[in-house]
XYZ file of C-alpha atoms in Angstrom:
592
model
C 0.000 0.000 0.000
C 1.075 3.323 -0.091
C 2.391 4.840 2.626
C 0.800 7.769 4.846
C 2.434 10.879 4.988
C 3.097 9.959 8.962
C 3.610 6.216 8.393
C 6.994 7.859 5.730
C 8.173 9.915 8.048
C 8.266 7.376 10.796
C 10.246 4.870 8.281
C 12.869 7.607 7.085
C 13.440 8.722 11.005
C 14.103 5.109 11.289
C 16.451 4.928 8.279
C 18.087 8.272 9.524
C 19.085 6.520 12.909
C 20.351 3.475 11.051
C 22.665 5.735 9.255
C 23.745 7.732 11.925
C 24.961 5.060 13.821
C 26.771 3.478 10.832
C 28.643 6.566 9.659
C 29.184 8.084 13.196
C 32.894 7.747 13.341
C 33.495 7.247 9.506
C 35.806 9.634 7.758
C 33.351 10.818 5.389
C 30.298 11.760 7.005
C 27.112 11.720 4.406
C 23.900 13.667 4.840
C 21.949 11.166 6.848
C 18.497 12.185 5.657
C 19.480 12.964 2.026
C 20.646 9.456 1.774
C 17.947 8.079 4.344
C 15.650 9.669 1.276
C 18.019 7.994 -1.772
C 17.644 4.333 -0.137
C 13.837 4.777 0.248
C 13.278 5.659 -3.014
C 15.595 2.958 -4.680
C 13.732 0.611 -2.502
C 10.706 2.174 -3.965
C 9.291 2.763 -0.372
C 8.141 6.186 -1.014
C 5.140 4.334 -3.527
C 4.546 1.568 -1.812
C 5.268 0.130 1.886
C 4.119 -3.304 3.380
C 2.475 -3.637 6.886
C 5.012 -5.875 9.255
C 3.767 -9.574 10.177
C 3.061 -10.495 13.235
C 6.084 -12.801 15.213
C 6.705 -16.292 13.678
C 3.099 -15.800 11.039
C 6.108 -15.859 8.769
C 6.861 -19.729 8.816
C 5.718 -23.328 10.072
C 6.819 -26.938 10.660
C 6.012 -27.516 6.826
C 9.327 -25.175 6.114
C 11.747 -27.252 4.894
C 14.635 -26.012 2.464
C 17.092 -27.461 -0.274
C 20.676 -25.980 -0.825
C 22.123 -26.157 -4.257
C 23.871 -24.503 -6.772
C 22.782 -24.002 -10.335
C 24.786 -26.938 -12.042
C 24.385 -29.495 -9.787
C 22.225 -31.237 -11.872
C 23.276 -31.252 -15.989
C 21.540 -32.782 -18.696
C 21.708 -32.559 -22.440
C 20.202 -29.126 -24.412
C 19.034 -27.616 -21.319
C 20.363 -24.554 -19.343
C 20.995 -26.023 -15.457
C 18.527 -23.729 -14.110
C 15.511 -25.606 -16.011
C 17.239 -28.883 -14.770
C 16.996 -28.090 -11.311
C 13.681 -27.095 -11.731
C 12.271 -29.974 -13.682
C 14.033 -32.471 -10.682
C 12.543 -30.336 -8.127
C 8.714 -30.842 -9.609
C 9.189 -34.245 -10.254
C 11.280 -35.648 -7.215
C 11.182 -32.905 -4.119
C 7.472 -30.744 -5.228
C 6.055 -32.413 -1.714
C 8.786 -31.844 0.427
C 10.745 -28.938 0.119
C 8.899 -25.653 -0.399
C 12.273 -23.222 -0.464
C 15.704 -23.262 -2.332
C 18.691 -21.927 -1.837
C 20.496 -21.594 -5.398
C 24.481 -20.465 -4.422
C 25.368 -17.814 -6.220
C 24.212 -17.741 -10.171
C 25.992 -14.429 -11.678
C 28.907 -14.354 -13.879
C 31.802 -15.090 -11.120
C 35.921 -15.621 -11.636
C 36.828 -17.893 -9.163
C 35.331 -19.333 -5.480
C 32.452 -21.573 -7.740
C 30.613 -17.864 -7.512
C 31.474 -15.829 -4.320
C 33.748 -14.101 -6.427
C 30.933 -11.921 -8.451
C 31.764 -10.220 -11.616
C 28.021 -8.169 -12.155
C 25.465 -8.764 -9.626
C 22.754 -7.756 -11.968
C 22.836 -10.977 -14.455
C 22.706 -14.876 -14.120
C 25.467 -16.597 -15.290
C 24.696 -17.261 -18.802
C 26.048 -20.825 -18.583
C 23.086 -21.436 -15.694
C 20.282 -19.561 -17.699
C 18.732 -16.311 -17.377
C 16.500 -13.949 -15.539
C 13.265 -15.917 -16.455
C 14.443 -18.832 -15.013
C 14.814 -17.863 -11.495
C 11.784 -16.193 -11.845
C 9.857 -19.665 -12.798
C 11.731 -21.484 -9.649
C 10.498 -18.421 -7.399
C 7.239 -19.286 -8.749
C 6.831 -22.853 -7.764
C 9.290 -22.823 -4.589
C 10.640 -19.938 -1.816
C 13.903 -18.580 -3.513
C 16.836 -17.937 -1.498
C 19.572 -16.033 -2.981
C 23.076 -14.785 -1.901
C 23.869 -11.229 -1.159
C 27.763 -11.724 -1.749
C 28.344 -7.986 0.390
C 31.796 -8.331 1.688
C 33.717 -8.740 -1.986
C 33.504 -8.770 -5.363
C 35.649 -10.237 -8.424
C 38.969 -8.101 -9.319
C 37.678 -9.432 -12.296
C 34.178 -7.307 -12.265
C 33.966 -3.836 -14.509
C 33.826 -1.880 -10.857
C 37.672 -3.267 -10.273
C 39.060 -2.267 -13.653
C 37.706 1.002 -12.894
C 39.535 1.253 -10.189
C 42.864 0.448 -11.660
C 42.082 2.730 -14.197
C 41.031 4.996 -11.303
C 38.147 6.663 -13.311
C 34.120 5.063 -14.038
C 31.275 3.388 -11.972
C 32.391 2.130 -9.203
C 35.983 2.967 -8.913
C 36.065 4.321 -5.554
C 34.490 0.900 -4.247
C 37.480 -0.644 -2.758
C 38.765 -1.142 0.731
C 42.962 0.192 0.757
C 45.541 0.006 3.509
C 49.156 0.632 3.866
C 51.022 -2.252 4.100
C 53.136 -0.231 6.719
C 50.068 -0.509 9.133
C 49.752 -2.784 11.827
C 47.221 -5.279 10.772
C 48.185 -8.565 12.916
C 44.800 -8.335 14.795
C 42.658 -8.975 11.585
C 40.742 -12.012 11.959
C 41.178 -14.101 9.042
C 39.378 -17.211 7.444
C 42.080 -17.716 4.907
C 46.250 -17.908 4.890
C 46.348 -15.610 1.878
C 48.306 -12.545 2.449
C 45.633 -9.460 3.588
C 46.441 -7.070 1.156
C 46.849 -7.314 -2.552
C 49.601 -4.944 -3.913
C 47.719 -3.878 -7.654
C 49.332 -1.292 -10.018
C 46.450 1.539 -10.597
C 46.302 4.655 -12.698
C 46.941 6.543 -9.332
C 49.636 4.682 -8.100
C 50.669 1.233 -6.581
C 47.648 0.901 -3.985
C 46.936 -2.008 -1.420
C 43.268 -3.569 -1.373
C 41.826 -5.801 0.942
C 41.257 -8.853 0.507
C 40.026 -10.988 3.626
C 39.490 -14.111 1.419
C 41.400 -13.999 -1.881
C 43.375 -11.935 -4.125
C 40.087 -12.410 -6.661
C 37.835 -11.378 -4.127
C 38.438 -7.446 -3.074
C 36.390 -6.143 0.221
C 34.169 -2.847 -0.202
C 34.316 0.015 0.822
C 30.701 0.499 3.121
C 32.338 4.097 4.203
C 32.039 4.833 1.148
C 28.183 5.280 0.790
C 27.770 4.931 -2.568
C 28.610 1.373 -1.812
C 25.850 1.131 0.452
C 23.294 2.486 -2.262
C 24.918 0.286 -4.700
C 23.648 -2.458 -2.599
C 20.372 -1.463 -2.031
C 19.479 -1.126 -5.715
C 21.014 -5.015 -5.991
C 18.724 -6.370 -3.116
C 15.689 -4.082 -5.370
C 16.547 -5.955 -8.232
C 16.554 -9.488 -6.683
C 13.106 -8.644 -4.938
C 11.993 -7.615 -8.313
C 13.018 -10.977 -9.518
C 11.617 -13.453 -6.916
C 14.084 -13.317 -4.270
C 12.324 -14.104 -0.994
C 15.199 -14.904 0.754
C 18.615 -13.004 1.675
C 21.938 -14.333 2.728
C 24.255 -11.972 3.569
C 27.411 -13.809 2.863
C 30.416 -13.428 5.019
C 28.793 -10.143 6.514
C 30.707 -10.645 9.815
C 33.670 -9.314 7.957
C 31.645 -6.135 6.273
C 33.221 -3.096 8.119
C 37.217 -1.984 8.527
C 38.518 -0.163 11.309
C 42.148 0.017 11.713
C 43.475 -1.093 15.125
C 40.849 -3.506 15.605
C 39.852 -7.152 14.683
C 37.474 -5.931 11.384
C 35.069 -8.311 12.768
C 31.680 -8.503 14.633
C 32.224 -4.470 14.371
C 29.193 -2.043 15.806
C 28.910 -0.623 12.303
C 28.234 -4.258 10.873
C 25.643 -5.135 12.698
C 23.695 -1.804 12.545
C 24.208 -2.325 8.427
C 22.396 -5.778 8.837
C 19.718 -3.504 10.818
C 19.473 -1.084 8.218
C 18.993 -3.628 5.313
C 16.547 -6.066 7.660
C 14.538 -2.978 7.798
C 14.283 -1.451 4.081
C 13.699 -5.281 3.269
C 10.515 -6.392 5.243
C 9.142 -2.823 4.603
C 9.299 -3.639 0.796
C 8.249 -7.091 1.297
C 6.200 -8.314 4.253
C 7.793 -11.789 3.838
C 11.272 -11.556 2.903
C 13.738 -12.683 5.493
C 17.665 -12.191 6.366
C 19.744 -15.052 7.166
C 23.459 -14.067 8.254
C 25.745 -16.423 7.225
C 28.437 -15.796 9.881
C 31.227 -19.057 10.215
C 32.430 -18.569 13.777
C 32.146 -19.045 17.864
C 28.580 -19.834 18.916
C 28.591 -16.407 20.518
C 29.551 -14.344 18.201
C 27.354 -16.154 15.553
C 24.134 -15.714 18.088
C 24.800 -12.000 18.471
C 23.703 -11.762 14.863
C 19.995 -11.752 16.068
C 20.277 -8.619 17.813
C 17.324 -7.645 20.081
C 15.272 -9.192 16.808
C 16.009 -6.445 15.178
C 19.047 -8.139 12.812
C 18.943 -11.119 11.199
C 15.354 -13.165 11.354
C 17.446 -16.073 11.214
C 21.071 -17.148 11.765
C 22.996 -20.435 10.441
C 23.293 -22.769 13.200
C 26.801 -23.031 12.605
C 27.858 -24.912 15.821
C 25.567 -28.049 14.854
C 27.427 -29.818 11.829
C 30.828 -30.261 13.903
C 29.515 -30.922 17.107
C 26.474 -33.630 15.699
C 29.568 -35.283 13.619
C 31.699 -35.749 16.595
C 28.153 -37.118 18.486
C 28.299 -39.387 15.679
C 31.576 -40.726 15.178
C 32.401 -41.092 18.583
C 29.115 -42.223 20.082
C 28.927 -39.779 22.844
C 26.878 -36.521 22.967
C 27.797 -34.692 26.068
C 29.857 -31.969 23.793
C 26.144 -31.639 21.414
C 24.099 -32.337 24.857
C 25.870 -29.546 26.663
C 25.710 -26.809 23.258
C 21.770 -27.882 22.985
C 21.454 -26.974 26.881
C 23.090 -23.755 26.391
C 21.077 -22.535 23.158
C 18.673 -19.710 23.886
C 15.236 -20.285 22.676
C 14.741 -17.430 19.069
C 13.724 -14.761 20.234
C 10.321 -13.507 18.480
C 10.145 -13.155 14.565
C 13.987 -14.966 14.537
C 14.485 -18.461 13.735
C 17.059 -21.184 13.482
C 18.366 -22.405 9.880
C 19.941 -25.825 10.781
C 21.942 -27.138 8.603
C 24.771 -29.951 8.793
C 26.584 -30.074 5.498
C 26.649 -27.400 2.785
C 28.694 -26.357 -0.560
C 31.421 -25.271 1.824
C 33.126 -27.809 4.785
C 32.573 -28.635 8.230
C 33.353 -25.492 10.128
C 35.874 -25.693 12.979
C 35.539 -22.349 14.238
C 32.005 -23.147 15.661
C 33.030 -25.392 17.627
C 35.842 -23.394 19.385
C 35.060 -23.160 23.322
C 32.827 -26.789 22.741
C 35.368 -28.858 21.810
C 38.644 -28.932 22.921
C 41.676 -28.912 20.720
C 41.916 -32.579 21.597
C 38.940 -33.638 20.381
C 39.258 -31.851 17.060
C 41.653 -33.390 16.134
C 40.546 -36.699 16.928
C 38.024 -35.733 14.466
C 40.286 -34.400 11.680
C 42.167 -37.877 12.025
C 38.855 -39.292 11.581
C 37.622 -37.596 8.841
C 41.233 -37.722 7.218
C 40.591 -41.801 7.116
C 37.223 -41.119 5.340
C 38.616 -39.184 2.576
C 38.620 -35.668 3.859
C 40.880 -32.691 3.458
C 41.425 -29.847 5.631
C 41.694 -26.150 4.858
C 43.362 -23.269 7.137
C 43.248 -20.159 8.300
C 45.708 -17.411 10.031
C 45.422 -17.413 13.803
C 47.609 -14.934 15.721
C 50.396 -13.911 15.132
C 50.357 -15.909 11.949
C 49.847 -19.428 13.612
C 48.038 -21.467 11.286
C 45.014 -23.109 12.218
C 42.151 -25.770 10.802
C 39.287 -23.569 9.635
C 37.025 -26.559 7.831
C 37.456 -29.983 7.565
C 36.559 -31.087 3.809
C 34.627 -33.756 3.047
C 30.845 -35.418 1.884
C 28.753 -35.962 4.891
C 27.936 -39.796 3.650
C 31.501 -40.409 3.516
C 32.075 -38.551 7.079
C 29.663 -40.932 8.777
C 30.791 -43.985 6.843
C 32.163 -45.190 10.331
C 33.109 -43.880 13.920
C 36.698 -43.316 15.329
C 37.572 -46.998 15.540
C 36.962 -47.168 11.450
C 34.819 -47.948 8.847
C 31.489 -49.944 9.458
C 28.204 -51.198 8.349
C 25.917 -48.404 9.722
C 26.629 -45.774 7.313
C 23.234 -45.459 6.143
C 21.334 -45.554 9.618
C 24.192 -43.419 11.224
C 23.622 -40.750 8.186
C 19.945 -41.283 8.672
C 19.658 -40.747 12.058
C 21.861 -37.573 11.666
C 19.511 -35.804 9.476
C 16.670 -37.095 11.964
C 18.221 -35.129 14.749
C 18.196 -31.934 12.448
C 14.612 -32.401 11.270
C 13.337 -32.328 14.779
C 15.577 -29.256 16.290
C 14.237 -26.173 17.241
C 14.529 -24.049 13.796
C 14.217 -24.421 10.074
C 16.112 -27.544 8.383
C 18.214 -27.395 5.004
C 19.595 -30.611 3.285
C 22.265 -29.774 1.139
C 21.536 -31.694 -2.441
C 24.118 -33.930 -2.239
C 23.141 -34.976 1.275
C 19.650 -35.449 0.442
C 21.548 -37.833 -2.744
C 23.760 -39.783 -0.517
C 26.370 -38.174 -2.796
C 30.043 -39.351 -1.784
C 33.500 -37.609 -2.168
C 34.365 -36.203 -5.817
C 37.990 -37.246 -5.603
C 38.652 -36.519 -9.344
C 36.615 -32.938 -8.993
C 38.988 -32.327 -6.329
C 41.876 -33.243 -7.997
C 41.166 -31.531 -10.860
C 40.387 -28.250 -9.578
C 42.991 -28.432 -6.327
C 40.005 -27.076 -4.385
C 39.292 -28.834 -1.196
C 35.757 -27.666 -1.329
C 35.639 -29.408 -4.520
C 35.310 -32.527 -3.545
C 31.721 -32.127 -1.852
C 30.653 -30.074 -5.275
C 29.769 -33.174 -7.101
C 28.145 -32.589 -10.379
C 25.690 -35.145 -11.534
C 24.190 -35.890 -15.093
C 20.838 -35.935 -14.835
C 19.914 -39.315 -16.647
C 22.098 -41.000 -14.242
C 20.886 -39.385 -11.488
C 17.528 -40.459 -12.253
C 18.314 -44.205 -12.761
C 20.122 -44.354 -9.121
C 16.944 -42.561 -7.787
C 14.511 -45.537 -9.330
C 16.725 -48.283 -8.283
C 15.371 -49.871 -4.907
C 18.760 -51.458 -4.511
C 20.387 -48.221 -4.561
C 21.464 -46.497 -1.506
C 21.021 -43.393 -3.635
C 17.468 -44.388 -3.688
C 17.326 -45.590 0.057
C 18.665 -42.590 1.799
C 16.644 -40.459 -0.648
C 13.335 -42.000 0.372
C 13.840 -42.326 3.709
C 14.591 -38.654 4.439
C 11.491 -37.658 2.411
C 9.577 -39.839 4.752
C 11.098 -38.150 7.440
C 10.287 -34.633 6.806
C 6.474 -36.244 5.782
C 6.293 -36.671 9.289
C 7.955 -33.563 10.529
C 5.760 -31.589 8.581
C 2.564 -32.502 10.101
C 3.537 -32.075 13.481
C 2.600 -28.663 15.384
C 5.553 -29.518 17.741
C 8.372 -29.151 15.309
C 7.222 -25.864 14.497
C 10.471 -23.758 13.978
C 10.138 -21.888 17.499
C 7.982 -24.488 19.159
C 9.093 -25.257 22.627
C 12.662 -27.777 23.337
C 14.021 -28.767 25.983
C 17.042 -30.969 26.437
C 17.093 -34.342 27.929
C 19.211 -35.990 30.178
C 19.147 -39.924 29.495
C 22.801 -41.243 28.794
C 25.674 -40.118 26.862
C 24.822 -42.678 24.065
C 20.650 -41.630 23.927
C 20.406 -38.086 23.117
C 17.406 -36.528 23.679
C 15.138 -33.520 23.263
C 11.181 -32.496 23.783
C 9.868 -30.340 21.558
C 5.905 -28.775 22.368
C 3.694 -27.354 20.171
C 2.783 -23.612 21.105
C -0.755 -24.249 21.548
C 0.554 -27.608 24.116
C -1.608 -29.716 22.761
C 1.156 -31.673 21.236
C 4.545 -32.869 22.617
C 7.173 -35.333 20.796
C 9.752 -36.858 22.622
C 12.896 -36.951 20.073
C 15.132 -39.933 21.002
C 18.429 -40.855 19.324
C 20.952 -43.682 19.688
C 24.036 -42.009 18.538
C 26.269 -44.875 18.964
C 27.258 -48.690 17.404
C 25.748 -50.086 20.557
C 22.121 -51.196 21.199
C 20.480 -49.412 24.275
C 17.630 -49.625 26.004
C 15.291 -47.015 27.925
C 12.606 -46.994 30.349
C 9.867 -44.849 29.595
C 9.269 -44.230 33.058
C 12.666 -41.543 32.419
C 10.469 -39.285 30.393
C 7.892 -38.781 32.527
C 4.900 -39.603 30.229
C 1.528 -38.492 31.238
C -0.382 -42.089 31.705
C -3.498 -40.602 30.258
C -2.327 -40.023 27.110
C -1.684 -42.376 24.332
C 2.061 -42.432 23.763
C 3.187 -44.072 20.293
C 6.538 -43.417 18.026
C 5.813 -41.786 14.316
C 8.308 -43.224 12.604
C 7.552 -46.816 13.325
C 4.100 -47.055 14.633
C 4.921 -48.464 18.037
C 2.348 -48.085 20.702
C 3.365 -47.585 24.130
C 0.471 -49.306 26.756
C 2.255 -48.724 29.773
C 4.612 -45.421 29.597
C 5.402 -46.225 33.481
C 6.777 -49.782 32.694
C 7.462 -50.229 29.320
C 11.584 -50.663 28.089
C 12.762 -50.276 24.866
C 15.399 -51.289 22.747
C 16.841 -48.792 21.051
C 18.857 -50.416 17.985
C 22.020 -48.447 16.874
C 21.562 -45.058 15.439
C 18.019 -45.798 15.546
C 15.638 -42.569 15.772
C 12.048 -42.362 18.214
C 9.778 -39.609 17.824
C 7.324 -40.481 20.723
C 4.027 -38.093 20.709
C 0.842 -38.205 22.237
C -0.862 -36.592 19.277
C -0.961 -38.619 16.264
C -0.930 -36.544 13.067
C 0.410 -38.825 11.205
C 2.405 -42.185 11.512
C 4.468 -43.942 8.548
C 7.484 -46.408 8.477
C 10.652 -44.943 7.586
């Protein structure tokens, strides 16, 4: 609707105070309400502004979301994007309702986080019209790459020639300043020496020398940006992750991380966002400590959701070592989201297992009992900079199927029920769940990607052709086709239960450190699920008489169907990596 002449001022006051706070120490300081008046009208806010949602109206239990990027999936005569849309109808149409293509514009280097023009699709995926279709059918998720952009984009060359669009985008430093606080994800040096039309100048580059940081004191930047996240709104986008944001603003003498002015930028775009579009979301996509990774919510006022980053390392160590104190203890520790946030779980993605999550959870022992582990599987490891130059494991490498394959002792025979009952765990959290593609295909390492490319990342970035992909799909014998159809029967379940509603009441469990546990209630408490998981090679048993069931009610598992007569004296036998969901309300209950 369009906005009142009181409702406008209100939501440029707003904008003012976002800008003030951003540019408050900056060198250059802009004309807050000028610009506060630029943003609103690329945004278009001036002609039209939505009415805010009320908390959590924005999602449900039946939210379930698919990571991929563009050319996962190839097949004769067709551009990717239609092939990834044609598998989606026909395979995932009833169980995934939102999709998270990695970045699709023309990139250099980074398979797309190093952007060359933000405004097309990478002609080798397809074109505008075919995002557009996708957003039709399915709740698009894009990436707001905001940190960096390709030396190889039109706004770099400008800058070496020092004249044209965009020129004056680029983060510079002396390399005469002290800089050994940066915090860095990479072992690169920081700053790339580049011969310009001005002179020899020194850019920033906090991942690689094809990715330079942006300037955000330089407002034009900012407004840059703004007209990008107009265009993907105008094109679908429902969904923004702000990619690497943690890194976004520079301030000499300190860490260039987690910085005041960062977060108050992911306040200013969460709120020129949901006044354009009632429901469009921010996710922050922020790889580090728990803490620091939390404090991305704000007071609800940043991100509406945050990647549970701390969950893939921590539920693989549960895994592989049968013991799930270190998860048991993170889970107790979790605060609930707060109202109108959520949690996007996750536990394996385009990029590796992050090891920086789990700093202050796991101890530098156990990590690298699990690098050893995952080393035997077929994984690689990639580094960072610590201080004073150390160098440190930043991600382990490596498929999740081939990751659970076996446990610290070595391979096995539970592969399939320990990846099973991994993704079970994540289905049922608190939060939103995402299978990565090539999780949800029981896809294993790409050795010859990897070796090919000499990209660690590489090797979970498998590529399949479609016609073969199908056939593995419609084979029964197939694991492809087992773990495929047993996940899908999974989130059938999940989605008709009011208790896994994304901020539906959890609490943790203490049972032993081989059953991990969790209840989740449904807001209205008419509904509760008792999640139980046997995380180890062992058999277990429980008495139901732990939980605390009420006797009145009639207790039965949704995955297999079991009754329970007598919650005060029944046992049962848990088999290895097997998953219970135990409810008293019985929405719906099929065999997995």
């Amino acid at each position: 609707m369009k906005p009142t002449t009181e409702h406008l001022a209100s939501l440029t006051q707003k904008v003012v105070h976002h800008l003030e706070s951003i540019y408050a120490s900056a060198p250059r300081q802009p004309d807050s309400a000028a610009l506060a008046d630029t943003l609103l009208r690329i945004m278009r806010l001036d002609e039209h502004c939505e009415q805010l949602q009320p908390s959590n109206s924005a999602w449900s239990e039946r939210d379930i979301a698919v990571i991929t990027y563009g050319d996962t999936l190839l097949a004769d005569s067709e551009a990717p994007l239609s092939t990834l849309h044609r598998f989606l109808n026909a395979y995932l149409h009833d169980t995934i309702n939102t999709v998270h293509i990695l970045p699709f514009f023309p990139f250099c280097s980074d398979d797309g986080f190093a952007v060359i023009d933000y405004y097309q699709v990478n002609p080798k995926l397809g074109d505008w019209p075919h995002i557009q279709a996708l957003a039709a059918d399915y709740r698009l998720m894009a990436d707001l790459v905001i940190n960096h952009c390709s030396t190889s984009s039109t706004w770099f060359q400008n800058f070496i020639n020092g004249r044209g669009y965009g020129h004056d985008y680029f983060y510079t430093a002396s390399p005469n300043t002290n800089l050994s606080d940066v915090v860095r994800p990479r072992t690169s040096p920081l700053l790339r020496e580049t011969e310009t039309a001005n002179g020899t100048q020194y850019v920033w580059c906090t991942f690689s020398h094809e990715q330079a940081d942006l300037d955000f004191g330089n407002t034009a930047v900012l407004q840059e940006f703004v007209k990008i996240i107009r265009h993907y709104l105008d094109n679908g986008v429902r969904i923004f992750r702000l990619d690497a944001v943690a890194f976004l603003w520079k301030k000499l003498g300190t860490n260039c991380l987690n910085l005041p002015e960062t977060h108050e930028v992911v306040r200013l775009i969460r709120t020129l966002i949901e006044h354009s579009c009632a429901d469009a979301v921010i996710i922050t996509e922020t790889n580090l400590p728990n803490r620091e990774n939390l404090s991305y919510f704000g007071n609800g006022n940043e991100a509406h959701s945050i990647y549970n980053f701390s969950l893939p390392p921590l539920l693989l160590n549960t895994l592989v070592t049968g013991n799930c104190r270190y998860l048991k203890q993170w889970l107790m520790s979790m605060p609930p989201a707060q109202n109108g946030t959520f949690y996007f779980n996750f536990i394996a993605s385009h990029d590796g297992i992050g090891l920086r999550p789990a700093e202050g959870l796991l101890s530098e022992a156990e990590i690298a009992s699990l690098i050893s582990t995952m080393q035997q599987f077929g994984g690689q490891v990639s580094w960072r900079s610590g201080d004073n130059g150390t160098k440190r494991p930043y991600e382990i490498n490596i498929a999740l199927f081939d990751a659970l394959q076996g446990t610290t002792k070595g391979k096995d025979a539970f592969g399939i029920e320990r990846f099973v009952c991994a993704h079970a765990i994540m289905l049922a959290l608190e939060g939103i769940p995402a299978f990565y593609m090539h999780s949800l295909l029981a896809t294993g390492n790409d050795y010859p990607r990897f070796e090919s490319t000499g990209q660690n990342r590489a090797i979970n970035r498998h590529q399949w052709d479609y016609p073969s992909l199908t056939a593995a799909l419609n084979d029964a014998q197939n694991h492809h086709h087992q773990v495929f159809e047993r996940l899908k029967a999974l989130v059938r379940i999940r989605q008709q239960q009011p208790a896994f509603h994304p901020n539906a009441t959890q609490f943790t469990l203490h049972i032993s450190d081989q059953l991990f546990g969790f209840w989740r209630q449904s807001m209205d408490r008419r509904q509760s699920i008792f999640c139980i998981y046997n995380v180890s090679d062992e058999p277990h048993s429980l008495l139901l008489s732990n939980l605390n069931l009420i006797v009145t009610d009639d207790w039965r598992d949704l995955i297999s169907g079991q009754r329970y007569d007598d919650p005060m004296m029944d046992r049962i036998d848990i088999a290895p990596y097997q998953t219970l969901w135990i409810t008293n309300r019985h929405v719906t209950e099929q065999a997995v």
